[in-house]
Amino acid sequence: MKRLLYLFVLLLSLSLWSCGSKDDGIDDPDVPENPEQPENPENPDVPEYVELYVSEYDLVLGAQGDEVSFDIECNTKWSIENESGWCKTDVASGEGDGTVKVTAEAYYENEDRNAVLTVKAGNETRTVQVTQKHEDALILSKDKFDVAQEGGTISVEWQSNVDCRLTIPWKFDSWIKEAPKSKGMETTTFDLVISANEAFEKREGFVVVSGNGLKDTVHIYQVANERTLILNQASHDVPAEGGTVEVELKSNVNYRMTIPTDARKWISQVTTRALRVERFVFRVAANTSYDSRKAAIVFEDRNSDLSDTLYICQKQTDALLLGKKEFTVSGKGENIEVGLKSNIDYEVILPDWISRLQTKALVEEVLTFQVAKNDGQDVRKGEIVIKDKKSALSETIRVVQGTAEIYPGDLVFSSVDDVKAFAVAGYKKIAGSLTITGSLVNLTNLDNQLEEVRDNLIFDCSSLNSFDGLYGLKRIGGNLTIKVGQFTSFEGLNNLGYIGGSFRITSSLGSLQNFSGLGSLTEIVGDFEISSYLKSLENFVGLDNLRRIGGSFRITSSSSLKSLQNFSGLGSLTAIGGDFISKDKSLSAETGLEKLVTVGGEMNVWLSYNGDAHFTALQSVGGALSLFSSSSSSSQSNLYLPALKTVPGAFRLENFQSVDIPKLESIEGVFTITGVNAIGTLDNLKTVGDITIKNCKELTDFCNWKPVLTGYNGTFSVSGCGYNPTKYQILNGACSKLPEE
């Protein structure tokens, strides 16, 4: 029977300790199972949390020489600093708990002397004040008394060579009474009777011992009706994200509060202003682990077994951890497996074409799903949602499934086997990107069955020498990028009609002469950029049906395009949506850009002196317009812009024999003309910024500027020309000068 009773008590004790069920979660590798005393990273020999207490803060020594002592409680090594020469301690350092004796020799001066003992442990410091009385001082053997609630008699002793008297202040005489006196030859004693304290709160009082103009005070502390230490709430639950815990303590004892060592990493006390009922605030750090945690903070009386305990329980971080979140599945259907780590009760939400298969339970759960065959005509996408039943926590698995003819994701061809496998599978389209790399020489094993790449097509294969095998390709949804290769033409891409991104040649194609093979290409939605070493490229023949470049047209590798002569082959191009930048000074615009109507951005083109520059249809640009000719003074070309109406930015012309801009109406920026020998009619030019004309050696006739300058308020500057008139000379009829012979 006793054994059964003992077992019942043990089980009851364990149940009281538990403050919440621990979810079966995932072990956090960053949290040890048995944490030790935390180390101080700056000094591993000292605990991170040092506890240091001294039993006395004031010590009094008699003039004739005396010895007193005090206790030290500490959880590490400690030392005592003493700068006085007269106050001696029997030890200067120690470890753990200990008692220190303080002594002084006889003292014959007329004033008290003082010293300070500084006790240090780690970053904690306590001070003890030591006073030695002068020769005629009152020396109390003890000046502080702690009295139990039930009261009793205390004896106040002093050593003195003067007569003394005892004074009890009136506000304390109801519970402090003097008992009959007793007297010895050298020691005088006052006995005090302390009444029982029936109140709930502790009380304090004092009496004064005086004589011959000297006095000292005795302090009396009495506890309340019973020793009390009560917390207003014994248990707190804290969410995983952390927070604060407030608890009130009612106490009439000298207590200490202890946070367990292993809990100090995540629980810390917040200092608050002292109140009559003490309030403790604890800061609880976020719990980033996948297990709940708990700690017991103990409040205990220093002088008895009285204690109370605060339990703090913190939830774990709820988790749904997937091994893989994205799957690409063939059109015929297949099973997919997903590794899952979780510490919650979850549910699975599926699209109607994916079903869950039940598998044997494993230590780490694996979810298996069956993806049905896709009989549709296009790629389909679905999401598998794994969701906590009690919160918004969720994870999503994305599944992309192709069809019998559409490969559902990105693809890489790096070997002949990769190409053959794609062809054997019967795919005609790729839903993602295609990168061709490795050591392939050609793509003939594709059997020309690939019709569409919906994202980027990238050639990054130095050994590939032709596009043979791609005759079926009609559309590229993203960029066409040629990084490296041995191509001499674009034969094989004859049916490619659309590039949804940019067309970039960034590699060295030393044998490429033109763009033959791209005769079906009508639109490049993005940029058309040539920035590589194309030493054999002569023109753009092969792009005869290209009507629109949606982005910018850039020819930026001027030093390496040694053979590029003109824009022939771009005769159908009507619009450039972005900038038109060409820095190749050998290019002629005599043919190739006759149908170009608009440039959406800036136009900055260098031209060769070899032939005139015809921009016959160009009506507007979206930014600055700069046209330069590399002509020498002995051989200059003519510039024709018969349809141009507006330039919303600066307009710069340089090194032309003549310039024809008859329909130009407005220039929003500066109009700069350099090295131009003749300018046609300007009758329609109504709006223009500042005008600068310079170094036009053969320009002597400015009469066509008179309509422009009438009512003009900008700056008009002419210098270095055959004739350099001012605005007012032109307006007053002195607008030309006969050339000098």
XYZ file of C-alpha atoms in Angstrom:
741
model
C 0.000 0.000 0.000
C 2.858 2.406 0.851
C 4.498 1.665 -2.488
C 1.291 2.497 -4.345
C 0.964 5.761 -2.417
C 4.594 6.653 -3.193
C 4.045 5.951 -6.905
C 0.909 8.157 -6.927
C 2.787 11.089 -5.337
C 5.641 10.737 -7.841
C 3.266 10.798 -10.831
C 1.421 13.820 -9.387
C 4.705 15.726 -9.013
C 5.666 15.025 -12.626
C 2.267 16.230 -13.888
C 2.585 19.509 -11.967
C 5.980 20.181 -13.589
C 4.653 19.817 -17.131
C 3.202 23.056 -18.498
C 2.115 22.027 -21.953
C 2.409 19.064 -24.213
C 5.467 18.904 -26.457
C 4.604 18.466 -30.104
C 6.357 15.624 -31.834
C 8.562 17.917 -33.824
C 11.842 17.998 -35.608
C 15.113 18.037 -33.710
C 16.835 21.369 -34.090
C 20.534 20.642 -34.668
C 21.466 24.034 -33.218
C 19.960 23.259 -29.778
C 21.886 20.672 -27.676
C 19.946 18.094 -25.701
C 21.785 18.844 -22.415
C 22.942 22.461 -22.489
C 25.776 23.290 -20.129
C 26.608 26.478 -18.248
C 26.900 29.091 -21.051
C 30.420 30.263 -21.669
C 31.608 33.843 -21.735
C 33.179 34.282 -25.220
C 35.595 36.941 -23.859
C 36.748 34.818 -20.874
C 35.860 31.083 -21.025
C 36.900 30.655 -17.346
C 34.100 32.962 -16.156
C 30.386 32.013 -16.502
C 28.308 34.286 -18.713
C 25.959 34.908 -15.762
C 27.839 35.689 -12.522
C 26.103 35.562 -9.128
C 27.783 37.577 -6.338
C 26.373 38.405 -2.873
C 27.949 39.817 0.336
C 26.335 39.452 3.732
C 27.307 42.913 5.040
C 27.752 46.268 3.337
C 28.812 48.246 6.468
C 31.370 47.087 9.059
C 32.353 48.960 12.252
C 35.642 48.414 14.138
C 36.521 49.671 17.613
C 39.332 52.151 18.279
C 41.287 49.766 20.521
C 41.788 47.276 17.671
C 39.094 44.886 16.473
C 38.082 42.015 14.188
C 34.808 41.547 12.251
C 33.800 39.319 9.321
C 31.413 39.041 6.358
C 30.317 36.221 4.023
C 30.633 35.976 0.231
C 28.337 33.827 -1.935
C 29.552 33.400 -5.534
C 29.459 30.894 -8.412
C 32.981 31.652 -9.699
C 36.308 33.111 -8.685
C 36.347 36.416 -6.777
C 38.901 38.950 -5.552
C 39.050 41.795 -3.011
C 40.582 45.195 -3.761
C 41.733 47.118 -0.669
C 43.583 50.412 -1.088
C 43.809 51.263 2.625
C 46.916 50.591 4.696
C 45.181 50.058 8.038
C 42.286 47.743 7.146
C 43.430 44.128 6.685
C 41.620 41.076 5.236
C 42.757 37.528 5.876
C 42.262 36.594 2.183
C 42.560 38.619 -1.053
C 40.768 36.183 -3.386
C 38.813 32.949 -3.478
C 36.298 30.845 -5.355
C 32.723 29.944 -4.468
C 31.321 30.730 -0.989
C 33.609 31.946 1.811
C 34.059 34.070 4.938
C 36.394 37.091 5.059
C 37.895 38.372 8.333
C 38.561 42.134 8.610
C 40.968 43.467 11.266
C 42.432 46.797 12.351
C 45.037 47.744 14.951
C 44.425 50.281 17.751
C 43.549 53.783 16.589
C 44.253 56.916 18.704
C 43.139 59.811 16.495
C 40.147 62.112 17.185
C 38.135 61.315 14.018
C 36.751 58.115 12.493
C 38.613 56.596 9.564
C 37.052 54.794 6.615
C 38.031 52.256 3.989
C 36.299 50.532 1.071
C 36.635 46.841 0.221
C 35.681 46.119 -3.422
C 34.654 42.529 -4.144
C 34.791 41.598 -7.857
C 33.686 38.492 -9.764
C 33.537 38.628 -13.546
C 31.639 41.805 -14.433
C 29.902 41.959 -11.021
C 31.106 44.277 -8.210
C 30.045 44.711 -4.562
C 31.450 47.231 -2.035
C 31.777 46.944 1.767
C 32.232 50.140 3.775
C 34.584 49.753 6.805
C 34.642 52.370 9.592
C 36.981 52.447 12.588
C 35.742 54.675 15.403
C 37.963 57.241 17.117
C 39.060 56.846 20.715
C 35.986 58.434 22.424
C 33.352 57.052 20.013
C 30.400 54.906 20.829
C 31.148 51.399 19.598
C 28.022 49.309 19.015
C 28.617 45.600 18.829
C 25.726 45.404 16.343
C 23.613 48.167 14.795
C 21.088 46.080 12.751
C 18.655 43.469 14.045
C 16.234 41.192 12.161
C 13.369 40.152 14.440
C 10.921 37.315 13.859
C 7.197 37.987 13.517
C 6.450 36.748 17.028
C 8.846 39.347 18.546
C 11.298 38.872 21.429
C 14.131 40.519 23.314
C 17.281 41.913 21.701
C 20.370 43.259 23.434
C 22.171 46.362 22.245
C 25.767 46.423 23.507
C 28.355 49.142 23.238
C 31.860 49.682 24.513
C 32.557 53.193 25.662
C 34.357 55.255 28.286
C 31.404 57.664 28.571
C 27.958 57.408 30.095
C 25.185 56.664 27.569
C 21.415 56.882 27.391
C 18.823 55.207 25.099
C 16.164 57.133 23.115
C 13.182 55.388 21.443
C 11.384 57.678 18.954
C 7.676 58.056 19.733
C 6.499 56.526 16.453
C 8.155 53.201 17.383
C 7.490 53.069 21.134
C 4.262 51.139 20.569
C 6.216 48.008 19.599
C 9.786 48.703 20.841
C 10.151 48.847 24.679
C 13.182 49.121 26.913
C 13.693 46.221 29.377
C 15.312 46.632 32.816
C 18.967 47.692 32.487
C 22.019 45.566 33.133
C 25.476 47.080 33.545
C 29.036 45.749 33.583
C 32.349 47.477 34.184
C 33.405 47.803 30.516
C 30.310 46.750 28.532
C 26.949 48.463 28.703
C 23.800 46.678 27.527
C 20.320 47.913 26.722
C 17.707 45.158 26.411
C 14.796 45.918 24.071
C 11.490 44.044 24.002
C 9.979 43.767 20.491
C 6.251 43.080 20.279
C 4.770 40.516 17.877
C 3.989 41.874 14.370
C 0.368 41.038 13.590
C 0.358 42.995 10.305
C 0.816 41.442 6.884
C 3.703 43.754 5.937
C 7.139 43.956 7.528
C 8.055 47.000 9.642
C 11.214 48.951 10.458
C 12.248 51.101 13.425
C 15.302 52.430 15.207
C 16.595 53.574 18.580
C 19.376 56.074 19.338
C 22.244 55.487 21.796
C 23.947 58.778 22.841
C 26.303 60.204 25.407
C 28.850 62.988 25.895
C 27.789 64.565 22.559
C 28.206 61.250 20.682
C 25.448 59.038 19.340
C 24.776 56.014 17.124
C 21.651 54.386 15.717
C 20.375 50.825 15.984
C 18.020 49.687 13.182
C 15.378 47.038 13.858
C 13.617 45.072 11.068
C 10.672 42.805 11.827
C 8.980 40.470 9.340
C 5.237 40.291 8.812
C 2.655 37.985 10.343
C 4.097 35.057 8.412
C 6.858 34.669 5.833
C 5.137 35.346 2.536
C 6.333 34.811 -1.066
C 3.421 34.555 -3.529
C 3.310 34.896 -7.343
C 0.029 36.117 -8.858
C 0.339 33.624 -11.781
C 2.418 30.484 -11.690
C 2.498 29.590 -15.407
C 2.785 31.530 -18.687
C 2.567 30.227 -22.250
C 4.544 32.211 -24.853
C 4.177 31.969 -28.663
C 7.103 30.935 -30.857
C 7.815 34.515 -31.939
C 8.622 35.447 -28.308
C 7.290 38.303 -26.176
C 7.222 39.509 -22.592
C 5.968 37.891 -19.399
C 4.806 40.041 -16.471
C 4.362 38.554 -13.016
C 3.650 40.177 -9.661
C 5.309 39.010 -6.438
C 3.948 39.668 -2.955
C 6.665 39.059 -0.392
C 7.834 40.088 3.056
C 11.089 38.119 3.045
C 14.581 38.693 1.733
C 14.379 36.614 -1.433
C 16.424 35.789 -4.471
C 15.218 35.064 -8.022
C 17.036 32.437 -10.112
C 16.734 31.862 -13.869
C 18.074 28.398 -14.786
C 21.412 28.509 -16.570
C 20.185 26.775 -19.723
C 17.215 29.164 -19.976
C 19.284 32.375 -19.832
C 19.883 32.105 -23.570
C 16.229 32.848 -24.248
C 14.807 34.412 -21.032
C 16.109 37.694 -19.619
C 14.781 40.021 -16.946
C 13.629 43.507 -17.955
C 14.383 46.129 -15.302
C 11.275 47.932 -14.042
C 10.614 50.638 -11.500
C 10.206 49.258 -8.002
C 6.645 49.133 -6.643
C 5.126 48.164 -3.328
C 3.993 44.948 -4.946
C 7.043 44.013 -6.993
C 6.506 43.406 -10.698
C 8.931 41.313 -12.693
C 9.042 41.510 -16.480
C 10.880 38.870 -18.495
C 11.754 39.108 -22.159
C 11.365 35.805 -24.006
C 13.328 35.497 -27.254
C 11.846 33.991 -30.413
C 11.966 30.204 -30.560
C 13.404 29.377 -33.972
C 13.652 25.665 -33.233
C 10.994 23.107 -34.066
C 10.488 21.958 -30.444
C 8.667 23.655 -27.595
C 10.741 24.634 -24.558
C 10.114 25.398 -20.912
C 11.862 26.815 -17.876
C 11.174 27.205 -14.148
C 12.154 30.527 -12.517
C 12.435 30.123 -8.744
C 11.800 32.852 -6.148
C 13.175 31.694 -2.780
C 13.622 33.096 0.701
C 17.283 33.452 1.605
C 16.588 32.524 5.216
C 14.143 29.617 4.916
C 12.732 26.953 2.620
C 9.936 29.296 1.492
C 9.764 29.565 -2.350
C 7.473 29.933 -5.333
C 8.070 28.974 -8.965
C 7.159 30.669 -12.248
C 6.864 28.284 -15.208
C 7.397 29.705 -18.714
C 6.461 27.476 -21.642
C 7.161 28.559 -25.226
C 5.685 27.017 -28.357
C 7.861 25.696 -31.140
C 8.107 27.221 -34.612
C 5.502 25.432 -36.708
C 7.129 23.992 -39.793
C 6.312 22.525 -43.163
C 9.604 21.718 -44.895
C 9.472 20.300 -48.406
C 12.370 18.498 -50.036
C 11.407 19.834 -53.481
C 8.851 22.421 -54.543
C 8.792 22.261 -58.328
C 8.265 19.318 -60.680
C 8.219 19.024 -64.451
C 6.202 16.043 -65.668
C 5.875 14.513 -69.116
C 2.545 14.454 -70.886
C 2.057 10.723 -70.386
C 1.879 11.211 -66.597
C 4.007 9.805 -63.793
C 4.397 9.597 -60.017
C 6.268 12.236 -58.036
C 7.595 11.969 -54.470
C 8.015 14.846 -52.050
C 10.004 14.623 -48.808
C 8.173 16.397 -45.962
C 9.264 17.376 -42.458
C 6.486 18.697 -40.251
C 5.459 19.165 -36.637
C 1.832 20.133 -37.278
C -1.418 18.503 -38.301
C -1.720 19.299 -42.017
C -4.031 18.730 -44.964
C -3.282 18.372 -48.698
C -5.223 20.312 -51.367
C -4.915 18.967 -54.938
C -6.034 19.873 -58.473
C -8.319 17.298 -60.064
C -5.601 15.821 -62.316
C -3.239 15.001 -59.437
C -4.057 12.372 -56.815
C -2.262 11.297 -53.656
C -1.004 7.751 -53.240
C -0.822 6.200 -49.779
C 2.613 4.825 -48.926
C 4.123 3.027 -45.963
C 4.977 5.446 -43.164
C 8.656 6.423 -42.889
C 10.653 8.263 -40.242
C 10.788 11.246 -42.571
C 7.438 11.390 -44.290
C 7.295 11.033 -48.067
C 4.199 12.150 -49.944
C 3.594 10.409 -53.275
C 1.326 11.887 -55.941
C 0.120 10.465 -59.214
C -0.031 12.879 -62.141
C -2.513 11.743 -64.769
C -1.845 11.741 -68.507
C -2.297 15.106 -70.213
C -4.566 14.600 -73.223
C -4.878 18.354 -73.812
C -3.169 20.456 -76.447
C -1.039 22.588 -74.162
C 1.080 22.552 -71.034
C -0.862 22.659 -67.779
C 0.218 23.923 -64.407
C -1.108 23.010 -60.982
C -0.372 23.559 -57.311
C -0.376 21.089 -54.455
C -1.011 23.003 -51.233
C -0.005 21.487 -47.890
C -1.699 23.521 -45.156
C -1.784 23.595 -41.379
C -5.298 22.807 -40.200
C -5.081 25.322 -37.349
C -3.281 28.306 -38.894
C -2.382 30.025 -42.154
C 0.931 28.159 -42.420
C 1.243 26.446 -45.794
C 3.671 25.297 -48.473
C 3.042 24.918 -52.188
C 4.355 22.392 -54.701
C 4.179 23.574 -58.303
C 3.719 20.966 -61.013
C 4.136 21.687 -64.721
C 3.054 18.970 -67.142
C 3.680 18.861 -70.837
C 1.795 17.083 -73.585
C 2.743 14.441 -76.074
C 4.212 17.197 -78.278
C 5.312 19.825 -75.723
C 8.277 19.389 -73.408
C 7.148 21.162 -70.194
C 10.313 22.883 -68.926
C 13.847 24.015 -69.749
C 16.085 21.711 -71.751
C 19.811 21.337 -72.472
C 21.324 19.575 -75.494
C 24.939 18.731 -74.668
C 25.335 15.474 -76.571
C 24.003 13.594 -79.579
C 22.083 11.316 -77.195
C 20.209 14.322 -75.783
C 19.145 15.342 -79.288
C 18.097 11.812 -80.260
C 16.092 11.322 -77.047
C 14.131 14.503 -77.714
C 13.371 13.444 -81.277
C 12.376 9.904 -80.271
C 9.964 11.289 -77.641
C 8.133 13.075 -80.455
C 8.270 16.561 -78.938
C 7.671 19.523 -81.269
C 7.682 22.370 -78.780
C 9.627 23.331 -75.663
C 7.697 25.234 -72.984
C 10.888 26.673 -71.442
C 14.364 27.509 -72.716
C 16.710 25.447 -74.881
C 20.484 25.691 -74.386
C 22.771 23.982 -76.888
C 26.214 23.337 -75.468
C 28.869 20.634 -75.184
C 30.693 19.236 -78.226
C 27.869 18.973 -80.761
C 28.790 19.525 -84.405
C 25.283 19.701 -85.858
C 21.627 19.137 -84.952
C 20.569 16.918 -87.819
C 19.246 14.274 -85.400
C 16.383 16.616 -84.531
C 14.922 15.715 -87.913
C 13.559 19.294 -88.206
C 10.625 18.454 -85.916
C 11.177 21.270 -83.382
C 8.650 24.049 -84.165
C 8.712 26.369 -81.168
C 10.852 27.368 -78.197
C 8.647 29.409 -75.881
C 11.489 30.979 -73.919
C 15.150 31.522 -74.820
C 17.228 29.706 -77.440
C 20.926 29.879 -76.583
C 23.802 28.604 -78.713
C 26.856 28.099 -76.513
C 28.687 25.353 -78.380
C 32.048 26.217 -79.953
C 32.042 23.153 -82.248
C 28.565 23.685 -83.747
C 28.939 24.751 -87.375
C 25.376 24.858 -88.748
C 21.718 25.220 -87.861
C 20.819 22.182 -89.965
C 18.089 20.212 -88.147
C 16.123 23.345 -87.170
C 14.275 23.902 -90.438
C 10.960 23.317 -88.645
C 11.562 26.116 -86.080
C 9.063 28.942 -86.608
C 8.926 30.850 -83.340
C 11.168 31.773 -80.397
C 9.247 33.296 -77.494
C 12.309 34.720 -75.713
C 15.831 35.687 -76.749
C 17.928 34.235 -79.556
C 21.513 34.434 -78.312
C 24.605 33.223 -80.123
C 27.446 33.139 -77.617
C 29.884 30.962 -79.548
C 29.942 28.758 -82.643
C 31.426 28.177 -86.101
C 28.488 29.393 -88.199
C 28.979 30.799 -91.703
C 25.282 31.549 -92.293
C 21.861 31.103 -90.726
C 20.773 28.341 -93.092
C 18.558 26.008 -91.072
C 16.538 28.838 -89.539
C 14.782 29.556 -92.818
C 11.276 29.233 -91.317
C 11.917 31.328 -88.200
C 9.434 34.207 -88.394
C 9.306 35.663 -84.877
C 11.696 36.384 -81.998
C 9.763 37.413 -78.876
C 12.843 38.741 -77.076
C 16.190 40.054 -78.291
C 18.515 38.855 -81.067
C 22.104 39.084 -79.837
C 25.360 37.973 -81.407
C 28.011 38.199 -78.704
C 30.591 35.716 -80.035
C 33.323 35.608 -82.611
C 31.784 34.372 -85.888
C 34.765 35.083 -88.094
C 33.301 33.522 -91.268
C 29.784 34.992 -91.133
C 29.274 37.289 -94.158
C 25.544 38.119 -93.851
C 22.254 36.900 -92.426
C 21.211 34.584 -95.214
C 18.789 31.949 -93.944
C 16.636 34.395 -91.942
C 14.425 35.405 -94.835
C 11.205 34.568 -92.955
C 12.000 36.707 -89.909
C 9.555 39.648 -89.752
C 9.796 40.887 -86.162
C 12.274 41.117 -83.310
C 10.313 42.232 -80.233
C 13.405 43.088 -78.188
C 16.846 44.411 -79.139
C 18.922 43.569 -82.207
C 22.524 43.794 -81.049
C 25.830 43.065 -82.757
C 28.697 43.364 -80.322
C 31.066 40.586 -81.349
C 34.065 40.032 -83.562
C 32.478 39.612 -87.005
C 35.422 40.438 -89.233
C 33.768 38.985 -92.391
C 30.272 40.494 -91.979
C 29.548 42.684 -95.028
C 25.853 43.609 -94.738
C 22.444 42.525 -93.470
C 21.324 40.578 -96.517
C 19.023 37.779 -95.414
C 16.870 40.022 -93.194
C 14.952 41.312 -96.191
C 11.532 40.756 -94.548
C 12.364 42.212 -91.132
C 9.834 45.005 -90.623
C 10.132 45.903 -86.962
C 12.680 45.931 -84.145
C 10.727 46.528 -80.932
C 13.756 47.401 -78.831
C 17.049 49.031 -79.768
C 19.248 48.417 -82.805
C 22.900 48.558 -81.753
C 26.113 48.005 -83.679
C 28.736 48.611 -81.012
C 31.844 46.650 -82.050
C 33.192 49.180 -84.534
C 36.873 48.143 -84.400
C 36.191 44.513 -85.322
C 33.566 44.941 -88.057
C 36.215 45.478 -90.696
C 34.151 44.288 -93.673
C 30.743 45.771 -92.841
C 29.855 48.158 -95.672
C 26.201 49.151 -95.533
C 22.697 48.452 -94.266
C 21.688 46.440 -97.332
C 19.189 43.755 -96.410
C 17.146 46.000 -94.085
C 15.035 47.432 -96.882
C 11.754 46.378 -95.213
C 12.558 47.830 -91.779
C 10.037 50.550 -90.891
C 10.331 50.960 -87.116
C 12.899 50.767 -84.346
C 11.174 50.991 -80.952
C 14.268 51.945 -78.936
C 17.614 53.535 -79.737
C 19.431 53.273 -83.048
C 23.148 53.258 -82.246
C 25.868 52.524 -84.805
C 29.509 53.340 -84.105
C 30.955 51.701 -87.212
C 32.437 54.545 -89.290
C 32.702 52.360 -92.404
C 28.948 51.939 -92.851
C 27.161 53.563 -95.733
C 23.492 54.473 -95.564
C 23.111 54.823 -99.300
C 20.874 51.745 -99.322
C 19.080 49.638 -96.745
C 17.153 52.100 -94.570
C 14.934 53.759 -97.165
C 11.713 52.598 -95.438
C 12.669 53.433 -91.827
C 9.908 55.775 -90.552
C 10.356 56.043 -86.784
C 13.033 55.587 -84.161
C 11.486 55.463 -80.692
C 14.618 56.524 -78.799
C 17.919 58.207 -79.514
C 19.519 57.938 -82.978
C 23.308 58.116 -83.034
C 24.856 56.900 -86.299
C 28.344 57.212 -87.777
C 28.452 56.925 -91.553
C 31.070 56.303 -94.212
C 31.977 58.921 -96.830
C 31.433 56.159 -99.421
C 28.047 57.189 -100.807
C 25.283 59.510 -99.792
C 23.102 58.865 -96.709
C 19.446 58.294 -97.537
C 16.929 58.232 -94.675
C 14.130 58.835 -97.115
C 11.133 57.864 -94.964
C 12.370 58.896 -91.489
C 9.793 61.228 -89.918
C 10.590 61.305 -86.213
C 12.911 60.144 -83.454
C 12.136 59.834 -79.769
C 15.297 61.468 -78.455
C 18.456 63.181 -79.644
C 19.471 62.803 -83.293
C 23.194 62.713 -84.119
C 24.531 61.927 -87.586
C 28.251 61.914 -88.292
C 30.173 61.333 -91.481
C 33.783 60.190 -91.561
C 34.242 62.109 -94.828
C 37.402 64.049 -95.481
C 37.106 67.624 -96.729
C 37.941 66.459 -100.251
C 35.277 63.771 -100.396
C 32.048 64.414 -98.548
C 28.647 62.722 -98.770
C 25.225 64.253 -98.893
C 22.560 63.662 -96.211
C 18.914 63.350 -97.199
C 16.166 63.610 -94.564
C 13.236 64.721 -96.737
C 10.463 63.474 -94.401
C 11.897 64.387 -90.979
C 9.509 66.617 -88.998
C 10.412 66.566 -85.305
C 13.473 66.067 -83.118
C 12.485 66.133 -79.410
C 16.094 66.434 -78.262
C 19.369 67.814 -79.530
C 20.103 67.649 -83.277
C 23.736 67.284 -84.309
C 25.112 67.140 -87.869
C 28.795 66.757 -88.726
C 30.934 66.543 -91.893
C 28.437 66.488 -94.775
C 28.689 68.200 -98.148
C 25.022 69.133 -97.931
C 22.023 68.481 -95.697
C 18.438 68.339 -96.924
C 15.753 68.726 -94.185
C 12.904 70.590 -95.955
C 10.002 69.414 -93.700
C 11.707 69.838 -90.333
C 9.349 71.728 -87.988
C 10.813 71.550 -84.509
C 14.032 70.842 -82.601
C 13.540 70.816 -78.823
C 17.238 70.864 -77.983
C 20.419 72.482 -79.289
C 20.953 72.450 -83.065
C 24.687 71.956 -83.777
C 26.111 71.997 -87.318
C 29.802 71.255 -87.859
C 31.704 70.936 -91.129
C 28.610 71.183 -93.376
C 29.037 73.127 -96.598
C 25.408 73.648 -97.587
C 21.995 73.470 -95.885
C 18.744 73.296 -97.823
C 15.543 75.172 -97.128
C 14.477 75.709 -93.502
C 11.142 77.348 -94.205
C 9.146 74.967 -91.952
C 11.444 75.140 -88.907
C 9.440 77.085 -86.324
C 10.814 75.829 -83.002
C 14.478 75.376 -82.138
C 16.769 75.702 -79.144
C 20.182 77.352 -79.283
C 21.901 77.237 -82.685
C 25.626 76.679 -83.170
C 27.233 76.625 -86.632
C 31.004 76.126 -86.760
C 33.904 75.113 -88.992
C 31.799 75.130 -92.137
C 34.627 76.459 -94.326
C 32.638 76.669 -97.550
C 29.379 77.955 -96.044
C 28.881 81.600 -97.047
C 25.117 81.844 -97.616
C 22.838 82.102 -94.549
C 19.812 83.639 -96.238
C 17.755 80.476 -95.699
C 18.064 81.121 -91.915
C 16.094 84.383 -92.035
C 12.641 82.705 -91.485
C 14.077 80.742 -88.557
C 15.624 83.803 -86.883
C 12.572 86.028 -87.254
C 11.185 86.275 -83.715
C 13.914 83.896 -82.463
C 14.985 84.461 -78.820
C 17.646 81.814 -78.456
C 21.428 81.984 -78.889
C 22.665 82.053 -82.495
C 26.400 81.491 -82.933
C 28.493 81.198 -86.110
C 32.267 80.682 -86.105
C 34.994 79.274 -88.323
C 32.797 79.402 -91.427
C 33.297 80.995 -94.863
C 31.104 83.829 -93.579
C 30.279 84.448 -89.894
C 27.233 86.722 -89.680
C 25.291 87.635 -86.579
C 21.563 87.115 -86.233
C 20.938 90.821 -86.823
C 23.083 90.902 -89.973
C 21.017 88.074 -91.435
C 17.729 89.741 -90.475
C 18.933 93.057 -91.963
C 19.809 91.521 -95.313
C 23.560 90.919 -94.895
C 22.993 87.164 -95.040
C 25.575 86.035 -97.589
C 29.056 86.666 -98.856
C 30.661 85.834 -102.152
C 33.230 83.117 -101.699
C 36.813 84.238 -101.949
C 38.730 83.104 -105.024
